[in-house]
Tab-separated table of C-alpha atoms and ligand atoms in Angstrom:
chain	number	residue	atom	x	y	z
A	1	MET	CA	-0.140	-12.410	16.223
A	2	ARG	CA	3.378	-11.030	15.704
A	3	ARG	CA	4.550	-7.617	16.903
A	4	LEU	CA	7.957	-7.082	15.225
A	5	MET	CA	10.461	-4.442	14.302
A	6	LEU	CA	13.215	-4.433	11.716
A	7	LEU	CA	16.079	-2.151	12.697
A	8	GLY	CA	19.142	-1.411	10.586
A	9	PRO	CA	20.894	1.180	8.461
A	10	PRO	CA	19.722	2.382	5.005
A	11	GLY	CA	20.150	-0.501	2.558
A	12	ALA	CA	20.395	-3.209	5.237
A	13	GLY	CA	17.543	-5.100	3.653
A	14	LYS	CA	14.577	-4.070	5.874
A	15	GLY	CA	12.122	-3.661	3.032
A	16	THR	CA	13.282	-6.870	1.283
A	17	GLN	CA	12.823	-8.975	4.406
A	18	ALA	CA	9.643	-7.179	5.446
A	19	ALA	CA	7.881	-8.177	2.256
A	20	TYR	CA	8.602	-11.837	2.934
A	21	LEU	CA	7.818	-11.687	6.651
A	22	ALA	CA	4.510	-9.929	6.120
A	23	GLU	CA	3.456	-12.725	3.852
A	24	ARG	CA	4.736	-15.521	6.094
A	25	TYR	CA	3.194	-14.224	9.267
A	26	GLY	CA	0.258	-12.252	7.901
A	27	VAL	CA	1.383	-9.165	9.724
A	28	ARG	CA	0.898	-5.557	8.476
A	29	HIS	CA	4.118	-4.068	7.121
A	30	ILE	CA	4.369	-0.504	8.374
A	31	SER	CA	7.153	1.362	6.539
A	32	THR	CA	7.286	5.114	7.315
A	33	GLY	CA	9.503	5.558	4.246
A	34	ASP	CA	6.848	4.020	2.001
A	35	ILE	CA	4.074	6.127	3.621
A	36	LEU	CA	6.070	9.255	3.096
A	37	ARG	CA	7.034	8.384	-0.532
A	38	GLU	CA	3.378	7.775	-1.322
A	39	ALA	CA	2.404	11.121	0.158
A	40	LYS	CA	5.157	12.723	-1.832
A	41	ALA	CA	4.002	11.130	-5.066
A	42	ALA	CA	0.430	12.209	-4.364
A	43	GLY	CA	1.498	15.756	-3.594
A	44	THR	CA	-0.379	15.933	-0.244
A	45	PRO	CA	0.678	18.511	2.403
A	46	LEU	CA	2.468	15.676	4.228
A	47	GLY	CA	4.321	14.844	1.062
A	48	LEU	CA	5.325	18.390	0.347
A	49	LEU	CA	6.608	18.800	3.886
A	50	ALA	CA	8.551	15.530	3.735
A	51	LYS	CA	10.081	15.967	0.295
A	52	GLY	CA	12.846	18.418	1.301
A	53	TYR	CA	14.054	16.258	4.173
A	54	MET	CA	13.848	13.063	2.181
A	55	ASP	CA	15.664	14.314	-0.898
A	56	ARG	CA	18.524	15.599	1.382
A	57	GLY	CA	18.642	12.270	3.288
A	58	GLU	CA	17.645	13.975	6.488
A	59	LEU	CA	14.984	12.753	8.943
A	60	VAL	CA	11.459	14.158	8.714
A	61	PRO	CA	10.660	15.795	12.131
A	62	ASP	CA	9.732	13.370	14.936
A	63	GLU	CA	6.260	14.740	15.647
A	64	VAL	CA	5.269	14.311	12.016
A	65	VAL	CA	6.363	10.683	11.774
A	66	ILE	CA	5.053	9.731	15.268
A	67	GLY	CA	1.642	11.147	14.251
A	68	LEU	CA	1.615	8.918	11.131
A	69	VAL	CA	2.470	5.758	13.034
A	70	LYS	CA	0.023	6.567	15.727
A	71	GLU	CA	-2.730	6.830	13.248
A	72	ARG	CA	-1.726	3.616	11.453
A	73	LEU	CA	-1.357	1.537	14.623
A	74	ALA	CA	-4.851	2.609	15.841
A	75	GLN	CA	-6.531	0.996	12.768
A	76	PRO	CA	-8.415	-2.219	13.582
A	77	ASP	CA	-6.496	-4.529	11.254
A	78	ILE	CA	-3.400	-4.119	13.427
A	79	ARG	CA	-5.131	-5.693	16.375
A	80	GLU	CA	-6.141	-8.641	14.287
A	81	ARG	CA	-2.996	-9.119	12.237
A	82	GLY	CA	-0.167	-7.678	14.265
A	83	PHE	CA	2.607	-5.451	12.765
A	84	LEU	CA	6.053	-5.290	11.434
A	85	LEU	CA	7.716	-1.931	11.725
A	86	ASP	CA	10.276	-0.945	9.079
A	87	GLY	CA	12.169	2.351	9.262
A	88	PHE	CA	10.465	3.445	12.451
A	89	PRO	CA	11.597	4.353	15.012
A	90	ARG	CA	14.736	6.165	13.976
A	91	THR	CA	15.452	8.371	16.965
A	92	VAL	CA	15.299	7.802	20.687
A	93	ALA	CA	12.331	10.207	20.876
A	94	GLN	CA	10.424	8.093	18.367
A	95	ALA	CA	11.287	4.941	20.262
A	96	GLU	CA	9.967	6.409	23.498
A	97	ALA	CA	6.774	7.610	21.766
A	98	LEU	CA	6.389	4.091	20.321
A	99	ASP	CA	6.674	2.527	23.755
A	100	ARG	CA	3.845	4.712	25.019
A	101	LEU	CA	1.673	3.992	22.003
A	102	LEU	CA	2.111	0.232	22.233
A	103	GLU	CA	1.506	0.295	25.981
A	104	GLU	CA	-1.821	2.173	25.373
A	105	LEU	CA	-2.736	-0.412	22.753
A	106	GLY	CA	-1.673	-3.289	24.986
A	107	MET	CA	0.462	-4.673	22.169
A	108	PRO	CA	4.065	-4.803	23.373
A	109	LEU	CA	6.914	-5.498	21.046
A	110	GLU	CA	8.020	-9.031	20.721
A	111	ALA	CA	11.375	-8.687	19.111
A	112	VAL	CA	13.623	-6.169	17.426
A	113	LEU	CA	15.607	-7.715	14.530
A	114	ASN	CA	18.770	-5.745	13.974
A	115	LEU	CA	20.182	-6.228	10.420
A	116	ARG	CA	23.943	-5.641	10.624
A	117	VAL	CA	25.744	-4.692	7.397
A	118	ASP	CA	29.105	-3.006	6.760
A	119	PRO	CA	28.767	0.658	5.603
A	120	GLU	CA	30.839	0.010	2.340
A	121	LEU	CA	28.461	-2.722	1.292
A	122	LEU	CA	25.444	-0.515	2.165
A	123	ALA	CA	26.562	2.215	-0.272
A	124	ARG	CA	26.772	-0.399	-3.024
A	125	ARG	CA	23.377	-1.821	-2.292
A	126	LEU	CA	21.747	1.551	-2.357
A	127	THR	CA	23.319	3.027	-5.477
A	128	LEU	CA	22.449	-0.181	-7.457
A	129	ARG	CA	18.938	-0.510	-6.094
A	130	ARG	CA	15.932	-0.116	-8.342
A	131	SER	CA	12.366	0.077	-7.053
A	132	CYS	CA	8.877	-0.201	-8.434
A	133	PRO	CA	6.843	2.833	-7.410
A	134	ALA	CA	3.618	1.001	-8.444
A	135	CYS	CA	3.843	-2.058	-6.140
A	136	GLY	CA	6.814	-1.364	-3.892
A	137	ALA	CA	8.966	-4.285	-5.130
A	138	VAL	CA	12.718	-3.817	-4.644
A	139	TYR	CA	15.484	-5.009	-6.996
A	140	HIS	CA	19.225	-4.792	-7.223
A	141	LEU	CA	21.100	-4.550	-10.478
A	142	GLU	CA	23.602	-7.201	-9.382
A	143	ASN	CA	22.084	-9.162	-6.445
A	144	ARG	CA	18.453	-9.330	-7.501
A	145	PRO	CA	18.000	-8.170	-11.079
A	146	PRO	CA	14.466	-8.070	-12.577
A	147	LYS	CA	13.837	-10.656	-15.330
A	148	VAL	CA	13.485	-7.898	-17.906
A	149	GLU	CA	15.666	-4.888	-17.510
A	150	GLY	CA	13.822	-1.855	-16.097
A	151	VAL	CA	10.559	-3.741	-15.725
A	152	CYS	CA	8.951	-5.043	-12.430
A	153	ASP	CA	8.559	-8.813	-12.369
A	154	ILE	CA	5.461	-8.544	-10.199
A	155	CYS	CA	3.370	-5.843	-11.793
A	156	GLY	CA	5.084	-4.852	-15.101
A	157	GLY	CA	5.648	-1.323	-13.889
A	158	ALA	CA	8.703	0.773	-14.817
A	159	LEU	CA	11.527	0.581	-12.324
A	160	VAL	CA	13.118	3.754	-10.988
A	161	GLN	CA	16.018	4.804	-8.836
A	162	ARG	CA	14.943	6.488	-5.612
A	163	PRO	CA	16.164	10.150	-5.651
A	164	ASP	CA	17.791	9.550	-2.259
A	165	ASP	CA	19.901	6.759	-3.661
A	166	ALA	CA	22.166	9.218	-5.440
A	167	GLU	CA	25.748	8.753	-4.106
A	168	GLU	CA	25.999	12.052	-2.269
A	169	THR	CA	22.614	11.573	-0.535
A	170	VAL	CA	23.480	8.010	0.390
A	171	ARG	CA	26.553	9.249	2.263
A	172	ASN	CA	24.431	11.691	4.213
A	173	ARG	CA	21.796	9.073	4.992
A	174	LEU	CA	24.488	6.798	6.436
A	175	ALA	CA	25.855	9.617	8.621
A	176	VAL	CA	22.395	10.483	9.804
A	177	TYR	CA	21.893	6.806	10.680
A	178	SER	CA	25.089	6.656	12.852
A	179	ARG	CA	24.171	9.869	14.579
A	180	GLN	CA	20.499	9.457	15.215
A	181	THR	CA	19.428	5.846	14.803
A	182	GLU	CA	22.346	3.673	15.871
A	183	PRO	CA	21.673	4.590	19.587
A	184	LEU	CA	18.466	2.514	19.278
A	185	ILE	CA	20.600	-0.652	19.296
A	186	ALA	CA	21.559	0.106	22.953
A	187	TYR	CA	18.000	1.200	23.703
A	188	TYR	CA	16.437	-2.140	22.671
A	189	THR	CA	19.323	-4.197	24.065
A	190	GLY	CA	18.578	-2.614	27.359
A	191	ARG	CA	15.002	-3.755	27.072
A	192	GLY	CA	16.038	-7.276	26.229
A	193	LEU	CA	14.398	-7.213	22.820
A	194	LEU	CA	17.317	-6.954	20.417
A	195	VAL	CA	18.297	-9.860	18.148
A	196	GLU	CA	21.365	-9.513	16.007
A	197	ILE	CA	21.034	-10.742	12.388
A	198	ASP	CA	23.930	-10.950	9.976
A	199	GLY	CA	22.560	-8.889	7.113
A	200	GLU	CA	25.576	-9.388	4.852
A	201	GLN	CA	24.491	-12.916	3.877
A	202	PRO	CA	22.445	-13.496	0.668
A	203	ILE	CA	18.780	-12.499	0.881
A	204	GLU	CA	17.566	-16.101	1.422
A	205	ALA	CA	20.055	-16.745	4.194
A	206	VAL	CA	19.054	-13.598	5.950
A	207	ARG	CA	15.468	-14.682	5.653
A	208	GLN	CA	16.286	-18.055	7.110
A	209	ALA	CA	18.205	-16.584	9.998
A	210	ILE	CA	15.163	-14.442	10.961
A	211	VAL	CA	12.762	-17.321	10.681
A	212	GLU	CA	14.935	-19.433	12.975
A	213	VAL	CA	14.774	-16.659	15.547
A	214	LEU	CA	11.083	-16.313	15.308
A	215	GLU	CA	10.272	-20.015	15.121
A	216	PRO	CA	12.767	-21.793	17.402
A	217	ALA	CA	12.831	-25.458	16.784
A	218	GLY	CA	10.634	-27.494	19.111
A	219	ARG	CA	8.461	-24.502	20.053
B	1	AP5	P1	13.281	4.591	4.287
B	1	AP5	O1	12.469	4.334	3.082
B	1	AP5	O2	12.979	3.967	5.588
B	1	AP5	O3	14.760	4.287	3.863
B	1	AP5	P2	16.042	3.652	4.704
B	1	AP5	O4	15.893	3.389	6.129
B	1	AP5	O5	17.064	4.559	4.348
B	1	AP5	O6	16.206	2.216	4.141
B	1	AP5	P3	16.083	1.737	2.733
B	1	AP5	O7	14.692	1.566	2.362
B	1	AP5	O8	16.947	2.583	1.855
B	1	AP5	O9	16.833	0.316	2.860
B	1	AP5	P4	16.208	-1.110	3.317
B	1	AP5	O10	16.864	-1.507	4.595
B	1	AP5	O11	14.737	-1.145	3.225
B	1	AP5	O12	16.909	-2.001	2.169
B	1	AP5	P5	16.223	-2.775	0.886
B	1	AP5	O13	15.463	-3.998	1.348
B	1	AP5	O14	15.540	-1.798	0.011
B	1	AP5	O15	13.407	6.130	4.563
B	1	AP5	C1	13.583	7.074	3.521
B	1	AP5	C2	13.550	8.470	4.062
B	1	AP5	O16	12.167	8.773	4.583
B	1	AP5	C3	14.460	8.827	5.255
B	1	AP5	O17	15.732	9.202	4.755
B	1	AP5	C4	13.732	9.969	5.857
B	1	AP5	O18	13.867	11.158	5.190
B	1	AP5	C5	12.284	9.521	5.777
B	1	AP5	N1	11.868	8.710	6.947
B	1	AP5	C6	11.414	7.427	6.855
B	1	AP5	N2	11.130	6.960	8.110
B	1	AP5	C7	11.382	7.995	8.963
B	1	AP5	C8	11.318	8.099	10.357
B	1	AP5	N3	10.950	7.111	11.137
B	1	AP5	N4	11.667	9.316	10.894
B	1	AP5	C9	12.056	10.329	10.158
B	1	AP5	N5	12.199	10.250	8.821
B	1	AP5	C10	11.838	9.094	8.214
B	1	AP5	O19	17.620	-3.274	0.222
B	1	AP5	C11	18.518	-2.341	-0.368
B	1	AP5	C12	19.108	-2.936	-1.679
B	1	AP5	O20	19.932	-4.109	-1.319
B	1	AP5	C13	18.065	-3.447	-2.712
B	1	AP5	O21	18.559	-3.188	-3.921
B	1	AP5	C14	17.973	-4.958	-2.352
B	1	AP5	O22	17.596	-5.718	-3.474
B	1	AP5	C15	19.404	-5.314	-1.901
B	1	AP5	N6	19.480	-6.313	-0.886
B	1	AP5	C16	18.680	-6.458	0.244
B	1	AP5	N7	19.067	-7.445	1.013
B	1	AP5	C17	20.178	-7.937	0.425
B	1	AP5	C18	21.078	-9.085	0.780
B	1	AP5	N8	20.904	-9.806	1.868
B	1	AP5	N9	22.090	-9.305	-0.065
B	1	AP5	C19	22.301	-8.519	-1.224
B	1	AP5	N10	21.496	-7.515	-1.622
B	1	AP5	C20	20.432	-7.263	-0.744
B	2	MG	MG1	13.172	0.301	2.770
B	3	ZN	ZN1	5.821	-3.572	-9.382
């Protein structure tokens, strides 16, 4: 039962790789961004609170996000299937809270996969990304175009551009990342959990690099 985390800046490919890894290892994909976007679309109090922060590319307050993850990790399927965190934690306070939660659950992290990508490339990935709000599939106009323009290959839903993928907001998200999230690289290096993955390779090569780390030959 795997207990994994994908770390990396906006656009690094966390969601893209998470979809594959969740299938390969049967783990539960926990994306705080997806949870918050669903709440936003449903117009719940959580969604209304999160909207302003998300649309500006700022982080939603720690206590709100920590509460969400705490609730999700406590569900029984996590113990059976394990987890893959994507987009959480994003601050040192969140990482410390996660350590406590996982200790209480007796489910320590196994590895933190840090997807490294140059900021110039990130901006390009984000502004050309298209997503399917219905099933969560992620496309890219150049790197991973859908078979039919504007239509999801998987569910036939209409593809949209995330509001926070507008150029101005992308710049802010990248700045927020360097300020608040990048320190987690040192945090997890210090705990002996960090594994560097070259996220600039094509999608399949990144996938292969991760699998090689998680399934070392001869193990
Ligand atoms: P969140 O949804 O987590 O967004 P993010 O971290 O900014 O990351 P993205 O989802 O944009 O990128 P990704 O790494 O998943 O890349 P993807 O695979 O899509 O968070 C959104 C907002 O929610 C935050 O700004 C904040 O407001 C709030 N929030 C969420 N979690 C929070 C938390 N813990 N605390 C506080 N607030 C929180 O790929 C990107 C594009 O590149 C796609 O088009 C894809 O097709 C393409 N691509 C992927 N891999 C490759 C590759 N190897 N080569 C070429 N193209 C590729
Ligand atoms: Mg994502
Ligand atoms: Zn879809």
